């Protein structure tokens, strides 16, 4: 996956978001081992210290845990992952509703349009 | 660290000198062959081979000088200086290694030239006259005794210190020339000539102040016979050696100081 | 000794200009630091002083608490703007040279990186393009396990692909105990890999901050801030 970092926000918070995404989308499944800080930093072309900071933040959030000898793992707590996933989904939905409202659709109309578009896509 | 610097200095220079030595030996053998055949038919190739041989010997002298200048200039004062001066090595060691390698090649070039001439001209008559010369030399040395050997030793020392002193003078001139922002080469030559003038002045001051005692000393020695003349030669050589040592030391520390304190690579 | 580099009232006068004007600066261990400023701002002068290539007019510069000299040269790995490789040597020769003179040189690392770059180590440097030579030089410099890396304009004048290669090499060899100082005026390209930035202009330190602090407090990239600070 390509790391997409914008230039006007702190790098570390963007890294946190993107790793969250990698975990909830199952690219890094529950209980799996994460690449080393250096490899991750190399992949994203960012400073290893910044990557370290982002991972520490995710550890605080309970998404990652460290085993002293063998490295860093994604949590086995699937519920916690689902919770984060739901949070992210809710954020996207809120944004969607907000945007639709700006276009002049109310919630009901927006949902109808959503269903219709989804059907057509299938 | 000096040993490692020497190793790379020799590596950098031997790729120029060794092929020239090989060429010199080859042409010496070629000349020897033409002389041995001595046929009218080979007159022109013989002349060419002889000329080339002379040119190689002249070339060797020129190359020795050019390499001396080039090695110092390139590895310390051009972009390569960025590497040389960030090695964990004292600046003294850089000068030492370059100076010693120059000495080595100068002596080797001389010896190889001698050997090549020897190869070319070796036959019964030359061996015999060489033999006679060596015998005569030994006879004289034995007659003079201890002082004779001192004289030989002094002569060798004179050559070695002379080479080193001139090399250091060249280094100092290059370093001064490098301070000029534009015409580095011209400034270097100018500096070298300037050093010459300064030395002339120093020499003439020394000479004029002790002219009388020196000429008196010479007179008395020359009148005193053969043994005293050997002593005279010893004294003169010693004086020259002492002078060159002093100049060499001055140039050495001057160059080191300039490189350490004043250098600014572009 | 927590600071790998320290400047105390550091002044450097050249015959016609003041290159560094009483600089006070400390750079801690374990950081990747950008030394950012327009051309002629004093970046190279500072780096040359740290390498003992020139002498300060007054003030002090200390590396791991020592004045520049043989002991600091053992722990500082320097990439100058110029290519300093001996043309007649092969890459193998250069690796031999570096491991002869620098005890912290890691041969295996160098050969690894050369293999990844696809450079044949038995080639003479003469036969290589300028870009390849620059990469080889970077590999030599980054193959040392030094405490301080001083990289002077490592990405100036190279194409974007080479730029990525260089930055990846720097990150890939980063050792959390070591500090890397990168001088450049191409900020957009490096800012992602920096912890801290030092803005320097006309011999004065203008700003010292972390990249994320700048982004958080100013809501703009270091590059944008730089353009603002150094607007002509």
Coordinates of C-alpha atoms in Angstrom, one line a residue:
Chain A
X1 CA 0.0 0.0 0.0
X2 CA 1.2 3.5 -0.7
X3 CA 1.6 5.8 2.2
X4 CA -0.1 9.1 1.6
X5 CA 1.1 11.9 3.8
X6 CA -0.1 15.4 3.5
X7 CA 2.3 18.2 4.2
X8 CA 0.2 20.5 6.4
X9 CA -0.5 18.1 9.4
X10 CA 1.9 16.5 11.8
X11 CA 3.4 13.4 10.3
X12 CA 3.0 11.2 13.3
X13 CA -0.8 11.7 13.6
X14 CA -1.1 10.8 9.9
X15 CA 0.9 7.7 10.5
X16 CA -1.4 6.7 13.4
X17 CA -4.4 7.0 11.1
X18 CA -2.9 5.1 8.3
X19 CA -1.8 2.2 10.5
X20 CA -5.2 2.1 12.1
X21 CA -6.6 1.7 8.6
X22 CA -4.2 -1.1 7.8
X23 CA -5.3 -3.0 10.9
X24 CA -9.0 -2.6 10.7
X25 CA -9.0 -3.5 7.0
X26 CA -7.3 -6.7 7.9
X27 CA -4.0 -6.1 6.0
X28 CA -2.4 -6.6 9.4
X29 CA -4.9 -9.1 11.0
X30 CA -5.5 -9.5 14.7
X31 CA -2.5 -11.2 16.5
X32 CA -0.2 -10.8 13.5
X33 CA 3.3 -9.5 13.8
X34 CA 4.1 -6.0 12.6
X35 CA 7.3 -5.2 10.5
X36 CA 10.1 -3.5 12.4
X37 CA 10.1 0.2 13.0
X38 CA 12.9 0.6 10.6
X39 CA 11.2 -1.3 7.8
X40 CA 7.9 0.5 8.4
X41 CA 9.8 3.9 8.4
X42 CA 11.6 2.8 5.2
X43 CA 8.4 1.8 3.5
X44 CA 6.7 5.1 4.4
X45 CA 9.9 7.1 3.8
X46 CA 9.6 8.8 7.2
X47 CA 11.9 9.3 10.1
X48 CA 12.1 6.1 12.3
X49 CA 11.7 8.2 15.4
X50 CA 8.4 9.6 14.1
X51 CA 7.2 6.0 13.2
X52 CA 8.2 4.9 16.7
X53 CA 6.1 7.7 18.2
X54 CA 3.1 6.7 16.1
X55 CA 3.4 3.1 17.1
X56 CA 3.7 4.1 20.8
X57 CA 0.5 6.0 20.4
X58 CA -1.2 3.0 18.9
X59 CA 0.1 0.9 21.7
X60 CA -1.5 3.3 24.2
X61 CA -4.8 3.1 22.2
X62 CA -4.6 -0.7 22.7
X63 CA -4.3 -1.6 19.1
X64 CA -0.8 -2.9 19.4
X65 CA 1.3 -4.6 22.0
X66 CA 5.0 -5.3 22.3
X67 CA 6.6 -8.6 23.3
X68 CA 9.9 -7.8 24.7
X69 CA 11.9 -10.3 22.6
X70 CA 9.9 -10.9 19.5
X71 CA 8.6 -7.5 18.4
X72 CA 5.4 -5.7 18.0
X73 CA 2.0 -7.4 17.3
X74 CA -1.5 -6.4 16.5
X75 CA -3.8 -6.9 19.4
X76 CA -5.8 -10.2 19.6
X77 CA -8.7 -8.2 21.1
X78 CA -11.0 -8.4 18.0
X79 CA -13.6 -6.3 19.8
X80 CA -11.2 -3.5 20.2
X81 CA -10.4 -3.6 16.5
X82 CA -14.0 -3.6 15.6
X83 CA -14.6 -0.7 17.9
X84 CA -11.9 1.3 16.1
X85 CA -13.3 0.2 12.8
X86 CA -16.8 1.4 13.9
X87 CA -15.3 4.7 15.0
X88 CA -13.7 5.1 11.6
X89 CA -16.9 4.1 9.8
X90 CA -18.9 6.5 11.9
X91 CA -16.5 9.3 11.1
X92 CA -16.8 8.6 7.3
X93 CA -20.6 8.5 7.6
X94 CA -20.8 11.7 9.5
X95 CA -18.6 13.3 6.8
X96 CA -20.9 11.9 4.1
X97 CA -24.0 13.2 5.7
X98 CA -22.4 16.5 6.3
X99 CA -21.4 16.8 2.6
X100 CA -24.8 15.7 1.4
X101 CA -26.4 18.3 3.6
X102 CA -24.2 20.9 2.0
X103 CA -25.5 19.8 -1.4
X104 CA -29.1 20.2 -0.1
X105 CA -30.1 16.5 0.5
X106 CA -31.7 15.6 3.8
X107 CA -30.7 12.3 5.5
X108 CA -33.5 10.3 4.0
X109 CA -32.8 11.4 0.5
X110 CA -29.1 10.8 1.0
X111 CA -29.8 7.2 2.1
X112 CA -32.1 6.6 -0.9
X113 CA -29.4 7.9 -3.2
X114 CA -26.8 5.8 -1.5
X115 CA -28.8 2.6 -1.9
X116 CA -29.6 3.4 -5.6
X117 CA -25.9 4.0 -6.4
X118 CA -24.8 0.9 -4.6
X119 CA -27.3 -1.2 -6.5
X120 CA -26.1 0.2 -9.8
X121 CA -22.5 -0.5 -8.9
X122 CA -23.4 -4.2 -8.3
Chain B
X1 CA 48.4 5.2 10.1
X2 CA 51.6 6.3 8.3
X3 CA 52.0 2.8 7.0
X4 CA 48.5 2.7 5.5
X5 CA 49.0 6.1 3.9
X6 CA 52.3 4.9 2.4
X7 CA 50.6 1.8 1.1
X8 CA 48.0 3.9 -0.8
X9 CA 50.6 6.4 -1.9
X10 CA 52.7 3.7 -3.4
X11 CA 49.6 2.1 -5.0
X12 CA 48.7 5.4 -6.5
X13 CA 52.1 6.1 -7.9
X14 CA 53.4 2.7 -8.9
X15 CA 50.9 2.4 -11.7
X16 CA 52.8 5.3 -13.4
X17 CA 56.4 4.4 -12.5
X18 CA 56.4 0.6 -12.9
X19 CA 55.3 0.7 -16.6
X20 CA 57.9 3.3 -17.3
X21 CA 60.6 1.2 -15.7
X22 CA 59.4 -1.8 -17.7
X23 CA 59.6 0.3 -20.9
X24 CA 63.0 1.5 -20.1
X25 CA 64.3 -2.0 -19.6
X26 CA 62.7 -3.2 -22.8
X27 CA 64.3 -0.4 -24.8
X28 CA 67.6 -1.1 -23.2
X29 CA 67.4 -4.7 -24.3
X30 CA 66.3 -3.6 -27.8
X31 CA 69.3 -1.3 -28.1
X32 CA 71.5 -4.0 -26.9
X33 CA 70.1 -6.3 -29.6
X34 CA 70.6 -3.7 -32.3
X35 CA 74.1 -3.1 -31.3
X36 CA 74.9 -6.8 -31.2
X37 CA 73.5 -7.4 -34.7
X38 CA 75.1 -4.2 -36.0
X39 CA 73.7 -4.6 -39.5
X40 CA 73.4 -1.7 -42.0
X41 CA 69.8 -2.8 -42.6
X42 CA 68.8 -2.0 -39.1
X43 CA 70.4 1.5 -39.1
X44 CA 67.2 3.4 -38.9
X45 CA 65.4 1.3 -36.2
X46 CA 68.6 1.4 -34.2
X47 CA 68.7 5.1 -34.3
X48 CA 65.0 5.3 -33.3
X49 CA 65.5 2.9 -30.4
X50 CA 68.4 4.8 -29.1
X51 CA 66.5 8.1 -29.3
X52 CA 63.5 6.6 -27.6
X53 CA 65.7 5.3 -24.8
X54 CA 67.1 8.8 -24.2
X55 CA 63.6 10.2 -24.2
X56 CA 62.4 7.7 -21.7
X57 CA 65.2 8.6 -19.3
X58 CA 64.4 12.3 -19.7
X59 CA 60.7 11.4 -19.4
X60 CA 61.4 9.6 -16.1
X61 CA 62.9 12.8 -14.6
X62 CA 60.0 14.9 -15.8
X63 CA 57.4 12.4 -14.6
X64 CA 59.1 12.2 -11.2
X65 CA 58.7 15.9 -10.8
X66 CA 55.2 16.0 -12.2
X67 CA 54.0 13.2 -10.0
X68 CA 55.5 14.9 -6.9
X69 CA 53.5 18.0 -7.6
X70 CA 50.4 16.2 -8.8
X71 CA 50.1 13.8 -5.9
X72 CA 50.4 16.5 -3.3
X73 CA 48.1 18.9 -5.2
X74 CA 45.4 16.4 -6.2
X75 CA 45.0 14.4 -3.0
X76 CA 45.3 17.3 -0.6
X77 CA 44.2 20.5 -2.4
X78 CA 41.4 19.4 -4.8
X79 CA 38.1 17.6 -4.1
X80 CA 40.1 14.5 -2.9
X81 CA 41.2 16.7 0.0
X82 CA 37.8 16.4 1.5
X83 CA 38.5 12.7 2.0
X84 CA 42.2 13.1 2.9
X85 CA 41.6 15.7 5.6
X86 CA 38.7 13.9 7.1
X87 CA 40.6 10.7 7.6
X88 CA 41.6 10.2 11.3
X89 CA 45.2 10.9 10.4
X90 CA 47.6 13.8 11.4
X91 CA 48.5 16.3 8.7
X92 CA 52.1 15.4 9.4
X93 CA 51.5 11.9 8.3
X94 CA 50.1 13.1 4.9
X95 CA 53.3 15.1 4.3
X96 CA 55.5 12.3 5.5
X97 CA 54.0 9.7 3.3
X98 CA 54.1 11.8 0.2
X99 CA 57.6 13.0 0.8
X100 CA 59.0 9.5 1.5
X101 CA 57.3 8.0 -1.6
X102 CA 58.8 10.8 -3.7
X103 CA 62.2 9.9 -2.3
X104 CA 61.7 6.3 -3.0
X105 CA 60.8 6.8 -6.6
X106 CA 63.5 9.3 -7.2
X107 CA 66.1 6.8 -6.0
X108 CA 64.5 3.9 -7.8
X109 CA 64.3 5.9 -11.0
X110 CA 68.0 6.6 -10.7
X111 CA 68.8 3.0 -10.0
X112 CA 66.7 1.6 -12.8
X113 CA 68.2 4.1 -15.3
X114 CA 71.7 2.9 -14.2
X115 CA 70.7 -0.7 -14.5
X116 CA 69.2 -0.1 -18.0
X117 CA 72.4 1.7 -19.1
X118 CA 74.4 -1.2 -17.7
X119 CA 72.3 -3.7 -19.5
X120 CA 72.8 -1.9 -22.8
X121 CA 76.5 -1.4 -22.5
X122 CA 77.6 -4.5 -20.8
X123 CA 80.5 -6.3 -22.6
X124 CA 84.0 -7.3 -21.8
X125 CA 85.6 -3.9 -22.0
X126 CA 82.9 -2.1 -19.9
X127 CA 83.1 -4.8 -17.2
X128 CA 86.8 -4.5 -17.1
X129 CA 86.8 -0.7 -16.9
X130 CA 84.1 -0.8 -14.3
X131 CA 86.1 -3.3 -12.3
X132 CA 89.1 -1.0 -12.6
X133 CA 87.1 2.0 -11.4
X134 CA 85.8 0.2 -8.4
X135 CA 89.2 -1.1 -7.5
X136 CA 90.7 2.4 -7.8
X137 CA 87.9 3.8 -5.6
X138 CA 88.4 1.2 -2.9
X139 CA 92.2 1.8 -3.0
X140 CA 91.7 5.6 -2.5
X141 CA 89.1 4.9 0.3
X142 CA 91.4 2.5 2.0
X143 CA 94.3 5.0 1.8
X144 CA 92.3 7.8 3.3
X145 CA 90.8 5.4 5.9
X146 CA 88.0 6.3 8.2
X147 CA 87.5 9.8 6.9
X148 CA 86.9 8.4 3.4
X149 CA 84.0 6.3 4.5
X150 CA 82.5 9.2 6.4
X151 CA 82.7 11.2 3.1
X152 CA 80.9 8.5 1.2
X153 CA 78.2 8.4 3.9
X154 CA 77.9 12.1 3.9
X155 CA 77.5 12.1 0.1
X156 CA 74.6 9.6 0.3
X157 CA 73.0 11.6 3.1
X158 CA 73.5 14.7 1.0
X159 CA 71.6 13.2 -1.9
X160 CA 68.7 12.0 0.3
X161 CA 68.3 15.2 2.3
X162 CA 68.7 17.2 -0.9
X163 CA 65.8 15.3 -2.5
X164 CA 63.6 15.7 0.6
X165 CA 64.4 19.3 1.0
X166 CA 63.6 20.2 -2.6
X167 CA 60.4 18.1 -2.3
X168 CA 59.3 20.0 0.8
X169 CA 60.1 23.3 -0.9
X170 CA 57.8 22.3 -3.8
X171 CA 55.1 21.3 -1.3
X172 CA 55.4 24.6 0.4
X173 CA 55.2 26.5 -2.9
X174 CA 52.1 24.5 -4.0
X175 CA 50.4 25.2 -0.7
X176 CA 51.1 28.9 -0.9
X177 CA 50.0 28.9 -4.5
X178 CA 46.7 27.3 -3.5
X179 CA 45.9 30.3 -1.3
X180 CA 45.4 32.3 -4.5
X181 CA 41.8 32.1 -5.5
X182 CA 42.5 32.1 -9.3
X183 CA 45.9 31.5 -10.8
X184 CA 46.9 28.7 -8.4
X185 CA 49.6 27.2 -10.7
X186 CA 51.1 30.6 -11.5
X187 CA 51.1 31.6 -7.8
X188 CA 52.7 28.2 -7.0
X189 CA 55.5 28.9 -9.5
X190 CA 55.8 32.4 -8.1
X191 CA 56.1 31.1 -4.6
X192 CA 58.8 28.7 -5.6
X193 CA 60.8 31.4 -7.3
X194 CA 60.2 33.6 -4.2
X195 CA 61.6 30.9 -1.9
X196 CA 64.6 30.8 -4.2
X197 CA 65.2 34.5 -3.9
X198 CA 64.8 34.4 -0.1
X199 CA 67.4 31.6 0.1
X200 CA 69.7 33.5 -2.2
X201 CA 69.5 36.5 0.2
X202 CA 70.1 34.4 3.3
X203 CA 73.0 32.7 1.6
X204 CA 74.6 36.0 0.5
X205 CA 74.2 37.4 4.0
X206 CA 75.9 34.4 5.5
X207 CA 78.6 34.5 2.9
X208 CA 79.3 38.2 3.2
X209 CA 79.5 38.1 7.0
X210 CA 81.9 35.2 7.1
X211 CA 83.6 35.5 3.8
X212 CA 87.0 36.1 5.2
X213 CA 87.1 33.2 7.6
X214 CA 85.7 30.8 5.0
X215 CA 88.3 31.7 2.4
X216 CA 91.1 31.5 5.0
X217 CA 89.9 28.1 6.0
X218 CA 89.8 27.0 2.3
X219 CA 93.3 28.3 1.7
X220 CA 94.8 26.6 4.7
X221 CA 93.1 23.3 3.9
X222 CA 94.1 23.2 0.2
X223 CA 97.7 23.9 1.1
X224 CA 97.8 21.2 3.8
X225 CA 97.7 18.3 1.4
X226 CA 95.4 15.4 0.4
X227 CA 94.1 14.3 3.8
X228 CA 93.1 17.8 4.7
X229 CA 91.3 18.2 1.4
X230 CA 89.2 15.2 2.3
X231 CA 88.4 17.0 5.6
X232 CA 87.6 20.1 3.7
X233 CA 85.1 18.2 1.5
X234 CA 83.6 16.7 4.6
X235 CA 83.1 20.1 6.1
X236 CA 81.6 21.6 3.0
X237 CA 79.2 18.6 2.6
X238 CA 78.3 18.9 6.3
X239 CA 77.6 22.6 5.9
X240 CA 75.4 21.9 2.9
X241 CA 73.6 19.1 4.6
X242 CA 73.0 21.3 7.7
X243 CA 71.7 24.1 5.5
X244 CA 69.3 21.8 3.6
X245 CA 68.1 20.2 6.9
X246 CA 67.2 23.6 8.2
X247 CA 65.5 24.7 5.1
X248 CA 63.6 21.3 4.9
X249 CA 62.4 21.6 8.5
X250 CA 61.3 25.2 7.9
X251 CA 59.3 24.2 4.7
X252 CA 57.9 21.1 6.5
X253 CA 56.4 23.0 9.4
X254 CA 55.4 25.9 7.3
X255 CA 53.4 23.5 5.0
X256 CA 51.9 21.7 7.9
X257 CA 50.8 24.9 9.5
X258 CA 49.3 26.3 6.3
X259 CA 47.4 23.1 5.7
X260 CA 46.1 22.9 9.3
X261 CA 45.2 26.6 9.8
X262 CA 44.8 28.3 6.5
X263 CA 43.4 25.8 4.1
X264 CA 39.9 26.3 2.7
X265 CA 39.0 23.7 0.1
X266 CA 36.6 24.9 -2.5
Chain C
X1 CA 27.5 13.7 27.1
X2 CA 24.0 14.1 25.6
X3 CA 24.8 16.5 22.8
X4 CA 26.7 15.2 19.8
X5 CA 27.3 18.7 18.4
X6 CA 27.6 22.0 20.3
X7 CA 28.5 25.5 19.1
X8 CA 29.4 28.2 21.5
X9 CA 29.6 31.7 20.1
X10 CA 31.0 30.3 17.0
X11 CA 32.2 32.9 14.5
X12 CA 33.8 32.4 11.1
X13 CA 35.1 35.3 9.1
X14 CA 36.2 34.9 5.6
X15 CA 38.4 37.6 4.1
X16 CA 35.4 39.3 2.6
X17 CA 32.4 38.1 4.5
X18 CA 31.0 37.0 7.8
X19 CA 30.0 33.4 7.3
X20 CA 28.9 32.5 10.8
X21 CA 27.8 35.2 13.3
X22 CA 28.2 34.0 16.9
X23 CA 26.2 30.8 16.5
X24 CA 25.0 29.0 19.6
X25 CA 23.6 25.6 18.9
X26 CA 23.2 22.1 20.4
X27 CA 22.2 19.0 18.6
X28 CA 21.3 16.0 20.7
X29 CA 22.1 12.3 20.0
X30 CA 19.8 10.1 18.1
X31 CA 18.1 12.6 15.8
X32 CA 17.8 13.3 12.1
X33 CA 18.3 17.0 11.8
X34 CA 17.8 19.3 8.8
X35 CA 20.2 22.2 8.5
X36 CA 18.1 24.4 6.2
X37 CA 18.9 27.6 4.6
X38 CA 19.3 29.3 1.2
X39 CA 22.6 29.2 -0.7
X40 CA 25.4 31.0 1.0
X41 CA 23.7 31.0 4.4
X42 CA 26.5 29.3 6.3
X43 CA 25.5 25.7 6.1
X44 CA 28.6 24.4 4.5
X45 CA 30.8 26.6 6.7
X46 CA 29.3 25.1 9.8
X47 CA 29.8 21.5 8.4
X48 CA 33.3 22.2 7.4
X49 CA 34.1 23.6 10.8
X50 CA 32.7 20.4 12.4
X51 CA 35.0 18.4 10.1
X52 CA 38.2 20.4 11.0
X53 CA 38.5 21.5 7.4
X54 CA 38.6 25.1 8.4
X55 CA 39.3 26.8 11.8
X56 CA 36.9 29.1 13.6
X57 CA 37.7 32.7 13.9
X58 CA 36.5 32.7 17.5
X59 CA 34.2 30.6 19.7
X60 CA 34.0 26.9 19.9
X61 CA 32.6 23.9 18.1
X62 CA 32.5 20.6 20.0
X63 CA 31.7 17.1 18.8
X64 CA 30.8 14.7 21.6
X65 CA 32.5 17.2 23.8
X66 CA 35.7 17.3 21.8
X67 CA 37.2 19.9 19.6
X68 CA 37.5 18.7 16.0
X69 CA 40.6 16.6 15.4
X70 CA 41.7 13.0 15.0
X71 CA 39.4 11.7 17.7
X72 CA 36.3 13.4 16.3
X73 CA 37.2 12.2 12.7
X74 CA 36.9 8.7 14.0
X75 CA 33.2 9.2 14.9
X76 CA 32.1 11.6 12.2
X77 CA 31.1 10.4 8.8
X78 CA 31.1 13.2 6.3
X79 CA 29.5 13.4 2.8
X80 CA 30.8 16.6 1.2
X81 CA 29.1 18.3 -1.7
X82 CA 32.0 17.3 -4.0
X83 CA 32.8 13.8 -5.1
X84 CA 36.2 12.9 -3.7
X85 CA 36.6 9.4 -5.1
X86 CA 39.9 8.6 -6.7
X87 CA 39.1 8.0 -10.4
X88 CA 41.6 5.2 -11.0
X89 CA 40.4 3.1 -8.0
X90 CA 37.8 0.4 -8.2
X91 CA 34.9 0.3 -5.8
X92 CA 36.6 -2.6 -4.1
X93 CA 39.7 -0.4 -3.7
X94 CA 37.6 2.3 -2.1
X95 CA 36.0 -0.1 0.3
X96 CA 39.5 -1.4 1.2
X97 CA 40.6 2.2 1.7
X98 CA 37.6 3.0 4.0
X99 CA 38.0 -0.1 6.1
X100 CA 41.7 0.5 6.4
X101 CA 41.3 4.0 7.8
X102 CA 37.9 3.8 9.6
X103 CA 37.5 1.2 12.3
X104 CA 33.8 1.7 12.3
X105 CA 33.4 0.8 8.6
X106 CA 31.1 -2.1 8.0
X107 CA 32.2 -3.9 4.8
X108 CA 29.2 -6.3 4.7
X109 CA 26.8 -3.3 4.8
X110 CA 28.6 -1.6 1.9
X111 CA 28.6 -4.7 -0.3
X112 CA 24.9 -5.3 0.5
X113 CA 24.0 -1.8 -0.6
X114 CA 26.1 -2.0 -3.7
X115 CA 24.5 -5.2 -4.7
X116 CA 21.1 -3.7 -4.2
X117 CA 22.1 -0.7 -6.3
X118 CA 23.4 -3.1 -9.0
X119 CA 27.0 -1.7 -9.0
X120 CA 29.8 -4.1 -9.9
X121 CA 32.4 -3.5 -7.2
X122 CA 35.3 -4.4 -9.5
X123 CA 34.6 -1.5 -11.8
X124 CA 36.8 1.5 -11.9
X125 CA 35.1 4.7 -10.7
X126 CA 36.3 6.4 -13.9
X127 CA 33.8 4.4 -15.9
X128 CA 30.8 5.4 -13.8
X129 CA 28.3 8.2 -14.3
X130 CA 28.3 11.2 -12.0
X131 CA 25.1 10.0 -10.4
X132 CA 26.4 6.5 -9.7
X133 CA 29.6 7.9 -8.2
X134 CA 27.5 10.1 -5.9
X135 CA 25.5 7.0 -4.8
X136 CA 28.7 5.0 -4.2
X137 CA 30.1 7.8 -2.1
X138 CA 26.9 7.9 -0.1
X139 CA 27.1 4.1 0.4
X140 CA 30.6 4.5 1.7
X141 CA 29.7 7.2 4.1
X142 CA 26.5 5.4 5.4
X143 CA 28.4 2.1 5.8
X144 CA 30.3 3.5 8.7
X145 CA 28.8 3.0 12.1
X146 CA 29.5 6.6 13.1
X147 CA 28.0 8.7 15.9
X148 CA 27.5 11.7 13.7
X149 CA 26.8 11.8 10.0
X150 CA 27.2 15.2 8.3
X151 CA 25.7 15.1 4.9
X152 CA 26.2 18.3 2.9
X153 CA 23.6 18.7 0.2
X154 CA 23.2 15.0 -0.4
X155 CA 20.2 15.5 -2.7
X156 CA 21.2 18.6 -4.6
X157 CA 21.4 18.1 -8.3
X158 CA 20.1 14.6 -8.6
X159 CA 17.0 13.3 -10.2
X160 CA 13.8 12.5 -8.1
X161 CA 14.4 8.7 -8.3
X162 CA 18.0 9.1 -7.0
X163 CA 16.6 11.4 -4.4
X164 CA 14.3 8.7 -3.1
X165 CA 17.2 6.2 -3.2
X166 CA 19.4 8.5 -1.1
X167 CA 16.7 9.3 1.5
X168 CA 15.8 5.6 1.8
X169 CA 19.5 4.8 2.2
X170 CA 19.7 7.3 5.0
X171 CA 16.6 6.0 6.8
X172 CA 17.6 2.4 6.1
X173 CA 21.0 2.8 7.9
X174 CA 19.7 5.0 10.7
X175 CA 20.9 3.9 14.0
X176 CA 18.9 5.3 17.0
X177 CA 22.1 6.1 18.8
X178 CA 23.5 8.2 16.0
X179 CA 22.7 11.7 14.8
X180 CA 22.3 12.6 11.1
X181 CA 22.6 16.2 10.0
X182 CA 21.5 16.9 6.5
X183 CA 22.2 20.3 5.0
X184 CA 19.9 21.2 2.1
X185 CA 17.8 23.9 0.6
X186 CA 15.4 21.3 -0.9
X187 CA 13.1 21.0 2.1
X188 CA 9.9 19.5 0.7
X189 CA 11.9 16.4 -0.2
X190 CA 13.5 15.8 3.2
X191 CA 11.1 17.0 5.7
X192 CA 9.3 13.7 6.2
X193 CA 12.5 12.1 7.4
X194 CA 13.6 14.8 9.8
X195 CA 13.0 15.1 13.6
X196 CA 14.2 18.6 13.9
X197 CA 15.0 21.5 11.7
X198 CA 17.5 24.3 12.1
X199 CA 16.9 27.4 9.9
X200 CA 20.0 29.3 9.2
X201 CA 20.3 32.6 7.3
X202 CA 23.3 34.9 6.7
X203 CA 25.3 33.2 9.4
X204 CA 22.5 33.4 12.0
X205 CA 20.4 30.6 13.4
X206 CA 16.8 31.7 12.8
X207 CA 14.8 28.9 14.2
X208 CA 15.2 25.5 15.9
X209 CA 12.1 23.3 16.1
X210 CA 10.7 19.8 15.5
X211 CA 8.9 19.1 12.3
X212 CA 5.7 18.0 14.0
X213 CA 5.7 21.1 16.2
X214 CA 5.9 23.3 13.2
X215 CA 3.1 21.4 11.5
X216 CA 1.0 21.4 14.7
X217 CA 1.5 25.0 15.7
X218 CA 1.7 26.7 12.3
X219 CA -0.6 24.3 10.4
X220 CA 1.8 24.3 7.5
X221 CA 4.7 22.2 6.2
X222 CA 8.3 23.1 7.1
X223 CA 8.7 23.9 3.4
X224 CA 5.9 26.4 3.5
X225 CA 7.3 28.0 6.6
X226 CA 10.7 28.1 5.1
X227 CA 9.4 29.9 2.1
X228 CA 7.7 32.4 4.4
X229 CA 10.8 33.0 6.6
X230 CA 13.2 33.4 3.6
X231 CA 10.9 35.3 1.3
X232 CA 12.9 37.5 -1.0

